[in-house]
mmCIF file of C-alpha atoms in Angstrom:
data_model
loop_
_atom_site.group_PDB
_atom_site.id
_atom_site.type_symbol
_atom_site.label_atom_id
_atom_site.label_comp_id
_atom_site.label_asym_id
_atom_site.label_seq_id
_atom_site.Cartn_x
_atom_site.Cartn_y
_atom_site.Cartn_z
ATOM 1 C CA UNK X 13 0.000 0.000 0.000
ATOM 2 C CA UNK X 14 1.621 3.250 -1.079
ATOM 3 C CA UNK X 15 0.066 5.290 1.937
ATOM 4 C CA UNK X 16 2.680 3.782 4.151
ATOM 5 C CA UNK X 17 5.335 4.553 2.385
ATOM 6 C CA UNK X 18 7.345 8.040 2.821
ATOM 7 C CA UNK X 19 6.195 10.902 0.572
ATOM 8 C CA UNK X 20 8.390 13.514 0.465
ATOM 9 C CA UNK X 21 12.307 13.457 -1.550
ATOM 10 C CA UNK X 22 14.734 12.357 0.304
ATOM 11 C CA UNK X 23 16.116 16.047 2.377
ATOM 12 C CA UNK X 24 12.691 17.721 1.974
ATOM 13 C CA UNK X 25 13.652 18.847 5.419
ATOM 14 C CA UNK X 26 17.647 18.971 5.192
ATOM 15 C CA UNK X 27 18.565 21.894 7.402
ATOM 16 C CA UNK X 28 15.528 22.767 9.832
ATOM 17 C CA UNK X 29 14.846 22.109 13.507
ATOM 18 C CA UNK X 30 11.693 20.888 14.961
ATOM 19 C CA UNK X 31 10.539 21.021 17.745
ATOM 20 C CA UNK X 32 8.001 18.247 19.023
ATOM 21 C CA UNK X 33 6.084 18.370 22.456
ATOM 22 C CA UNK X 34 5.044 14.536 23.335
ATOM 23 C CA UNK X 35 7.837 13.472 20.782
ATOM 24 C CA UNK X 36 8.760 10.667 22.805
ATOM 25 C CA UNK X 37 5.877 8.409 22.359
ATOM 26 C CA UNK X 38 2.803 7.531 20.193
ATOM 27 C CA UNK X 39 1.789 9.685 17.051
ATOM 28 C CA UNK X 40 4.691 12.506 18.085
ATOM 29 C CA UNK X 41 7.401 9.908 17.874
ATOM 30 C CA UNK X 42 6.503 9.036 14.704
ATOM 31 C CA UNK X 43 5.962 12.421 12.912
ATOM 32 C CA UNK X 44 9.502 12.932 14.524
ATOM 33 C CA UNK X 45 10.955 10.049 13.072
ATOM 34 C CA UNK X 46 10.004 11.110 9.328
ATOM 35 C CA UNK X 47 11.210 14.817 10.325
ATOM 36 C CA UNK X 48 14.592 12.873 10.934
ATOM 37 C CA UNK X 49 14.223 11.024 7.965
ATOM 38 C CA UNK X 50 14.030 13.612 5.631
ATOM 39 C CA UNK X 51 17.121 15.468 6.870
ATOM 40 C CA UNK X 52 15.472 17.255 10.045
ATOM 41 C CA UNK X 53 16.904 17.699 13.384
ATOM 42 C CA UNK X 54 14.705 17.328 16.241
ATOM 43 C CA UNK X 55 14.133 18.073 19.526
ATOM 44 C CA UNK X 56 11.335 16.294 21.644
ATOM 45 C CA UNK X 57 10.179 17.275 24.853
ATOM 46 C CA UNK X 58 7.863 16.179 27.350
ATOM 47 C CA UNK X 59 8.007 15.473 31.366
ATOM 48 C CA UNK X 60 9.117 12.325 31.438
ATOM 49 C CA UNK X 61 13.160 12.162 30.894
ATOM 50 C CA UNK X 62 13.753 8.760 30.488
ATOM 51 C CA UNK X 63 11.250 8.203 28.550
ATOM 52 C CA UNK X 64 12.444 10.769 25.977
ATOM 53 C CA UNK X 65 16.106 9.606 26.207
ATOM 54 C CA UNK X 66 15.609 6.486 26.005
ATOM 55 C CA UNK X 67 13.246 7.066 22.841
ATOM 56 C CA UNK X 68 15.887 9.839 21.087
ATOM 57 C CA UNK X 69 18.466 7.355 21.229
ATOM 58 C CA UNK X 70 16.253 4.921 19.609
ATOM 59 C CA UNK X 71 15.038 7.418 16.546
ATOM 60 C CA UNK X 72 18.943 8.364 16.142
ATOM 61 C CA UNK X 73 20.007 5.134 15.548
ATOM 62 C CA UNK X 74 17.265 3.966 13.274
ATOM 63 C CA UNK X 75 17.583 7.000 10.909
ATOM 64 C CA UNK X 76 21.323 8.728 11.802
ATOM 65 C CA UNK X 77 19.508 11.842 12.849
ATOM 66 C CA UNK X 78 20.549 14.199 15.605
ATOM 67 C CA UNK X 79 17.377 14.420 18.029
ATOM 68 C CA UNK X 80 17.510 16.298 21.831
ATOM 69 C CA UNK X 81 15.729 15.285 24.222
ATOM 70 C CA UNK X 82 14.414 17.860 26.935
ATOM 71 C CA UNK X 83 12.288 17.287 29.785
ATOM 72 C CA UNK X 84 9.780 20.035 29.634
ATOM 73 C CA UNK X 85 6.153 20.423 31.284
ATOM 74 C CA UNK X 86 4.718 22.600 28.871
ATOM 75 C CA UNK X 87 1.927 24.185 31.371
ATOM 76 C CA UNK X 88 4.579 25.893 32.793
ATOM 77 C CA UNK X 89 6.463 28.348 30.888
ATOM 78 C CA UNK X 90 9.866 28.402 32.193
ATOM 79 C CA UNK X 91 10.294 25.128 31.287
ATOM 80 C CA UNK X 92 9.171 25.915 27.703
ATOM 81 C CA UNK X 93 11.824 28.467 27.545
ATOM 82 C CA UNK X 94 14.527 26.206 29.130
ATOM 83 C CA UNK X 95 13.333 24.464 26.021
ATOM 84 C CA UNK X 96 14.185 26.593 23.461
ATOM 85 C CA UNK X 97 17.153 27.974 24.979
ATOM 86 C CA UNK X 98 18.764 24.267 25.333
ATOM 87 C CA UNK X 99 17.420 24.112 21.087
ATOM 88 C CA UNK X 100 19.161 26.839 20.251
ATOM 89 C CA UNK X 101 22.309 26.350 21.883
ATOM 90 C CA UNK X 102 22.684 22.847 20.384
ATOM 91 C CA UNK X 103 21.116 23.326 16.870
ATOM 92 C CA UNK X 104 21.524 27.066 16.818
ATOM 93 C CA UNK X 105 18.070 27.795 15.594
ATOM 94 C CA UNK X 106 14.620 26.277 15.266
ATOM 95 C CA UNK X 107 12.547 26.375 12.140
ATOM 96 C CA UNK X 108 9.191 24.864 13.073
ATOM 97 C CA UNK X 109 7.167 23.979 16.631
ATOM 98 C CA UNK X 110 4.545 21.017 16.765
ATOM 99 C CA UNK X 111 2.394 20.878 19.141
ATOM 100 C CA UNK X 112 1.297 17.548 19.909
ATOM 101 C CA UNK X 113 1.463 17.069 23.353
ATOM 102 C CA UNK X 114 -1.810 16.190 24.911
ATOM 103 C CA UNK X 115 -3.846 14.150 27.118
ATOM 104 C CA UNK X 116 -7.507 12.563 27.475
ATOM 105 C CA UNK X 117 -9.707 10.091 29.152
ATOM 106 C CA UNK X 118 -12.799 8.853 28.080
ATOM 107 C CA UNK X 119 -16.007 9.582 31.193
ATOM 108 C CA UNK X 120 -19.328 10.951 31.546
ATOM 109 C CA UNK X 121 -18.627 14.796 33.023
ATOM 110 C CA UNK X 122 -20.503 14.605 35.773
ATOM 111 C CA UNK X 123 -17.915 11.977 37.237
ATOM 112 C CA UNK X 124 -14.851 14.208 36.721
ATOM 113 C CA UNK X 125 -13.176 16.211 39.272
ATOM 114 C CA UNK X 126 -12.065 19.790 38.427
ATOM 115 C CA UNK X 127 -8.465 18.958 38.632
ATOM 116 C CA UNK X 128 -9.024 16.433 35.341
ATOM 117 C CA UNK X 129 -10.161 19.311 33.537
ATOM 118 C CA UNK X 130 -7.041 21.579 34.519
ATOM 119 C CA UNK X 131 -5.209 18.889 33.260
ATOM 120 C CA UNK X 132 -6.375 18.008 30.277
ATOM 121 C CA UNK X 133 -7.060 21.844 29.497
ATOM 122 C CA UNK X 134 -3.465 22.864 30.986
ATOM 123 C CA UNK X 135 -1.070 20.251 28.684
ATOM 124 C CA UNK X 136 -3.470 20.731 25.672
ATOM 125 C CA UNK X 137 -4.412 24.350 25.466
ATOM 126 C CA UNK X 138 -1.809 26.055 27.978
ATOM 127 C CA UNK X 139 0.879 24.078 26.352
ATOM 128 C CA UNK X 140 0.234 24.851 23.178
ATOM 129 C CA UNK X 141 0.041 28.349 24.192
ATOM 130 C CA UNK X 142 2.825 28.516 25.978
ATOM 131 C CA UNK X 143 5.041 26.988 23.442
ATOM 132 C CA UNK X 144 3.287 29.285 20.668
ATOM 133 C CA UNK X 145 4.324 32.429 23.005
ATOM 134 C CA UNK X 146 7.539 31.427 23.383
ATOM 135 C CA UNK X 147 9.060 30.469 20.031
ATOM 136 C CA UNK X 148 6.720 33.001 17.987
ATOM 137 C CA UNK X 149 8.224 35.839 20.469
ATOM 138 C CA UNK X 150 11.915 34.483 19.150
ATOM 139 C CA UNK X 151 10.682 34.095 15.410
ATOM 140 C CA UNK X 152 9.519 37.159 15.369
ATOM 141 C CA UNK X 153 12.793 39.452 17.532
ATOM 142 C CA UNK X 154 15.026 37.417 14.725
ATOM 143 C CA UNK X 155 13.059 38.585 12.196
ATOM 144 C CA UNK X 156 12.904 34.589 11.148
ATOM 145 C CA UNK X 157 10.053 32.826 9.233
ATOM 146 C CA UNK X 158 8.415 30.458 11.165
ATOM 147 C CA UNK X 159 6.151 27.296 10.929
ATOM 148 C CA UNK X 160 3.736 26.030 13.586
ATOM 149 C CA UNK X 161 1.100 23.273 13.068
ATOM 150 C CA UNK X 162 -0.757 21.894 16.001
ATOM 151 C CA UNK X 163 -2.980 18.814 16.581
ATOM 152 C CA UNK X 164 -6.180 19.148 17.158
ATOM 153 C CA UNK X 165 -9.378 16.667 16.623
ATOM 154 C CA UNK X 166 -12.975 16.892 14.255
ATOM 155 C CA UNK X 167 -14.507 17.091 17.588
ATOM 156 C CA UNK X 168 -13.263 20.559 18.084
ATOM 157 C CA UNK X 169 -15.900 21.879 15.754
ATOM 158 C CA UNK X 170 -18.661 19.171 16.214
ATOM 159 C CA UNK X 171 -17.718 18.638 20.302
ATOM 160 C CA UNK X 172 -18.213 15.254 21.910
ATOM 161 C CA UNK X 173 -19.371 13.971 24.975
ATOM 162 C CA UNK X 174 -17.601 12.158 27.461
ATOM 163 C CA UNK X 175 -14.339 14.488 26.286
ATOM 164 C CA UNK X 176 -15.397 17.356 27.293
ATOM 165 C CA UNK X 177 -12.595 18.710 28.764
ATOM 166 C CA UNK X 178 -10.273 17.728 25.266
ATOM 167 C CA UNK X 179 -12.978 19.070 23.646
ATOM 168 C CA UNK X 180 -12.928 22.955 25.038
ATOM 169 C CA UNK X 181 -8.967 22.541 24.917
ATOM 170 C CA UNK X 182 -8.908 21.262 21.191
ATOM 171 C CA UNK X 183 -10.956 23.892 20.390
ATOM 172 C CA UNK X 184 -9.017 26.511 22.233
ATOM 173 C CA UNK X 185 -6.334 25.653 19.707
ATOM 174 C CA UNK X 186 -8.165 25.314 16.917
ATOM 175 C CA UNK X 187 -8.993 28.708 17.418
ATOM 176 C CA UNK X 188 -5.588 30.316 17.795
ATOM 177 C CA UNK X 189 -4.509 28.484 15.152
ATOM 178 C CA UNK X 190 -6.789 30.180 12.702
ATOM 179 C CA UNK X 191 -6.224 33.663 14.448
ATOM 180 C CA UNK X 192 -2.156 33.489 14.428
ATOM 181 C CA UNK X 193 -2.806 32.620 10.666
ATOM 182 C CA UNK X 194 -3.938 36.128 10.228
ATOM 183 C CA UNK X 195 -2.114 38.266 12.588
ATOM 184 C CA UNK X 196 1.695 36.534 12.340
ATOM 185 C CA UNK X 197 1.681 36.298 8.699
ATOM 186 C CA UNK X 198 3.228 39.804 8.184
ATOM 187 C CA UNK X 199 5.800 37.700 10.366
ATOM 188 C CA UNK X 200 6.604 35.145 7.655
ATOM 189 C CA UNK X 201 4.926 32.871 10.574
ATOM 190 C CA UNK X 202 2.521 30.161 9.062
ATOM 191 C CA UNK X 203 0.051 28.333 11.468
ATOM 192 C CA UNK X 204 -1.879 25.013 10.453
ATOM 193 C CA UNK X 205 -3.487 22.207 12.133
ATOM 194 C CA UNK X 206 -4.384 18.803 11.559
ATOM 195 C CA UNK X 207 -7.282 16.618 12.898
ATOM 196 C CA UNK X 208 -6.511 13.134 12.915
ATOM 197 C CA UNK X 209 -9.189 10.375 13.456
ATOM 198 C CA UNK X 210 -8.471 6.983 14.684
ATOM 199 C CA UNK X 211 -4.471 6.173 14.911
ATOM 200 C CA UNK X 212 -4.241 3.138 17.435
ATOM 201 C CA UNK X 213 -1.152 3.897 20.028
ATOM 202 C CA UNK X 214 0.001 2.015 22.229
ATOM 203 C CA UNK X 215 0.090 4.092 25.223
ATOM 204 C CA UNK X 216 -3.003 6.608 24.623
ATOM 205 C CA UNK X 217 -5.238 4.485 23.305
ATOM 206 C CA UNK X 218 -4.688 1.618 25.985
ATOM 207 C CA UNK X 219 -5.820 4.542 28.637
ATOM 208 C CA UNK X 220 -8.725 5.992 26.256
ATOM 209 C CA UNK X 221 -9.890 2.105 25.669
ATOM 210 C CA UNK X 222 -8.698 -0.550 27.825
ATOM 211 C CA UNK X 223 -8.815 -4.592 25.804
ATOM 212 C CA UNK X 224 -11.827 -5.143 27.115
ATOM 213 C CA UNK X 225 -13.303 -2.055 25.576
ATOM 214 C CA UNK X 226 -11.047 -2.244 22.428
ATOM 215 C CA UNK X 227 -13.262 -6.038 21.503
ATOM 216 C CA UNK X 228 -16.195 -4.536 22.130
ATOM 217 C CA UNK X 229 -15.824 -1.276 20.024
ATOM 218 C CA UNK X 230 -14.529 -1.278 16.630
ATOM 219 C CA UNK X 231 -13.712 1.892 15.887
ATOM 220 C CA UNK X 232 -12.712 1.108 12.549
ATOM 221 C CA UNK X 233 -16.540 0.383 11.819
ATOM 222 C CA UNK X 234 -17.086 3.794 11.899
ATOM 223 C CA UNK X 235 -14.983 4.841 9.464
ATOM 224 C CA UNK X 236 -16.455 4.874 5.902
ATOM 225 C CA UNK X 237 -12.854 3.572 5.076
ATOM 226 C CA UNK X 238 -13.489 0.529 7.099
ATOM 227 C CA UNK X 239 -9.926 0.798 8.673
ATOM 228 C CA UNK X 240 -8.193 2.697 11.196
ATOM 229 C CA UNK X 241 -5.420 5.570 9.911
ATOM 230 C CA UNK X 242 -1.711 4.258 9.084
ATOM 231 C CA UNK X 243 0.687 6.308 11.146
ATOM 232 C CA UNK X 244 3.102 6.634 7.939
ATOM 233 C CA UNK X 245 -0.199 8.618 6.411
ATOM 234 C CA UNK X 246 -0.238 10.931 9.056
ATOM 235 C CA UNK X 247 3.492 11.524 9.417
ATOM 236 C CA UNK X 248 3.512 12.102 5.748
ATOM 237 C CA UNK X 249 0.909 14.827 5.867
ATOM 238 C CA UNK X 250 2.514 16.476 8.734
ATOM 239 C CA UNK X 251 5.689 16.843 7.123
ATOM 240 C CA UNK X 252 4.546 18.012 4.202
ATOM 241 C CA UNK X 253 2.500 21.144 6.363
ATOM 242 C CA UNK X 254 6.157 21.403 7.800
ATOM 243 C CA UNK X 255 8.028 21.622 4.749
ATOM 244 C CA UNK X 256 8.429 24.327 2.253
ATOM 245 C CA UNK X 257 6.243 22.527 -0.168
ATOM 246 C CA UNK X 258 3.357 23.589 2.062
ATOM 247 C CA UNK X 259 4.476 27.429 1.739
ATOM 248 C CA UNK X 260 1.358 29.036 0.521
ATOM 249 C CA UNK X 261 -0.848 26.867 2.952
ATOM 250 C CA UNK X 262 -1.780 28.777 6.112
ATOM 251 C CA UNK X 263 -5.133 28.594 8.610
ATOM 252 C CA UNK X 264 -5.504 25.305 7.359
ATOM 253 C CA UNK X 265 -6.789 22.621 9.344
ATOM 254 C CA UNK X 266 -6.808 19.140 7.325
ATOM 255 C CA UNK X 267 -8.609 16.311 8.699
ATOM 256 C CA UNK X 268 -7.175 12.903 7.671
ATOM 257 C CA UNK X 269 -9.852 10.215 9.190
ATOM 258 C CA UNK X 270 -11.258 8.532 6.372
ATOM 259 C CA UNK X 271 -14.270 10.145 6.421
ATOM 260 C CA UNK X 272 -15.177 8.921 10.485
ATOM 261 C CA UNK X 273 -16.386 12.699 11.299
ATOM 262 C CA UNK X 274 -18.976 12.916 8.668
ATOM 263 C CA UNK X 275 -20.326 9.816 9.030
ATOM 264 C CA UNK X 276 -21.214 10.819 12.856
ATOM 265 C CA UNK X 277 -20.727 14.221 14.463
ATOM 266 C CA UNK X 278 -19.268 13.736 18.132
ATOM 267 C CA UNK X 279 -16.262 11.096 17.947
ATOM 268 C CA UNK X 280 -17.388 9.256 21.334
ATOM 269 C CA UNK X 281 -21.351 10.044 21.257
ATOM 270 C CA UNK X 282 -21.572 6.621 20.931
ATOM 271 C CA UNK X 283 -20.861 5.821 24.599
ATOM 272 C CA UNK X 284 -24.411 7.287 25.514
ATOM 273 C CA UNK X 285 -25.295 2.984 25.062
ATOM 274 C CA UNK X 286 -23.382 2.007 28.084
ATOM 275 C CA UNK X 287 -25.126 1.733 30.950
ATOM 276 C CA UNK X 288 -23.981 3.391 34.259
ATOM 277 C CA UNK X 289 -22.535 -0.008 35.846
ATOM 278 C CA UNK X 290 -20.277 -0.107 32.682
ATOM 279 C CA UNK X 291 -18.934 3.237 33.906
ATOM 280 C CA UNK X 292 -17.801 2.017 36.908
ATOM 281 C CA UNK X 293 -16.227 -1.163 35.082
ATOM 282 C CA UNK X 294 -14.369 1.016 32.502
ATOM 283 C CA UNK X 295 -12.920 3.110 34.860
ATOM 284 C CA UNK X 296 -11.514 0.908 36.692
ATOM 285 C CA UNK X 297 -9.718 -0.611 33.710
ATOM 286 C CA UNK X 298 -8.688 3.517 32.833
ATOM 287 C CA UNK X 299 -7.297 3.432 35.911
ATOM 288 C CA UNK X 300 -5.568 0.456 35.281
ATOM 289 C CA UNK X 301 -4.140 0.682 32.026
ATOM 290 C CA UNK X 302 -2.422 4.112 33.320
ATOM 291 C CA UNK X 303 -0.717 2.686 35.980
ATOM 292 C CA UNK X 304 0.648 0.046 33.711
ATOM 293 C CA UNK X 305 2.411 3.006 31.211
#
């Protein structure tokens, strides 16, 4: 199947610096291992150190690449300009910032505390505030052109229940995205997102649904596609919003899902068919599968 196979020449990206939030793991490692691919050097950054190291050392040695890792909490933005400092003194200057860091849990609202919706709200919206502050504030004193694309999700226009908090934060930056479109461009600054649909990871999707939840909902079945997304396809697409190529592309946001939002507004509506004592049977299995990562 050509959709998992690279897109882009070989040094599409020969030169630039990218910096990845949640680069370590899941979707983000892979979008940063296609950066490296095509000539890149990247930096990844999240809270968990060993983690990171442990995966830069990996993506180095499967594609000769020079990757940094950083241990960053991007709700807090001293750490996000630790960040950039410790990019620019090893690469000497950064060319694009993805913001892909996030988090989510699948529960009715009514069941979640007010400290699940800081976090959810502060490492998806703050964060990719915070790193948009930052590195557009250094773009922007250097007089340097600058790409950012963020993740968001089709549920950020449509909402969902039972992510309600990813919901308000995804939308949060769905909406700066389309506003720093506008007012950085005199900056040479593009901003773009993408909204990906289902792209099984290990970690996140274990949390969002546990086995036992994972046999009893295909997700794939609603997808017009029939078939869950190909993380090759998305790294391809993301690299190519990165690149140069993509230079007269800005305020976009490009959903790559096979078609799963139109065919039913509100990615987890579904879940209004579980009864309550499912609730309680699911989250203990959340519970469990996090303590397992």
């Amino acid at each position: 199947m050509k959709y998992t196979e690279p897109m882009l020449k070989e040094g599409a990206m020969q030169g630039k610096t990218i910096l990845v939030t949640g680069g370590g793991t899941g979707l983000g490692r892979s979008m940063s291992k296609y950066f490296l691919e095509l000539g890149a050097n990247v930096v990844i950054a999240s809270r968990k150190l060993d983690v990171l190291q442990a995966a830069a050392d990996e993506l180095q040695a499967e594609t000769g690449g020079q990757v940094l890792a950083v241990e960053c909490d991007v709700r807090n933005y001293t750490d996000v300009e630790k960040t950039l400092a410790a990019t620019l003194k090893r690469f000497g200057s950064i060319n694009g910032l993805l913001n892909n860091a996030a988090g989510n849990f699948i529960s009715p609202t009514e069941r979640l505390s007010h400290k699940a919706f800081d976090t959810i709200v502060g490492i998806v919206l703050q964060g990719s505030y915070n790193c948009t502050l930052a590195i557009g504030k250094h773009w922007i004193e250097q007089k340097q052109p600058g790409t950012i694309l963020n993740i968001v999700t089709t549920y950020a226009w449509t909402g969902s229940g039972y992510v309600v908090p990813s919901a308000c934060a995804k939308a949060g930056v769905l909406a700066m995205t389309r506003s720093l479109a506008v007012e950085w461009a005199k900056y040479n600054i593009r901003s773009n997102a993408i909204a990906p649909g289902p792209f099984p990871t290990k970690g996140a999707w274990d949390r969002l649904f546990p086995p036992a939840l994972q046999d009893k909902m295909d997700v794939s079945k609603k997808v017009p596609l029939k078939r869950v997304g190909d993380h090759q396809e998305l790294a391809n697409l993301a690299a190519y919003l990165m690149s140069d190529y993509s230079a007269y592309i800005n305020g976009e946001v490009v959903t790559i899902d096979g078609g799963e939002w139109l065919n039913g507004a509100g990615e987890f509506n579904f879940l209004e068919q579980l009864p309550g004592e499912m609730w309680d049977q699911i989250e203990r299995m959340v519970r469990g599968a996090g303590k397992s990562q």
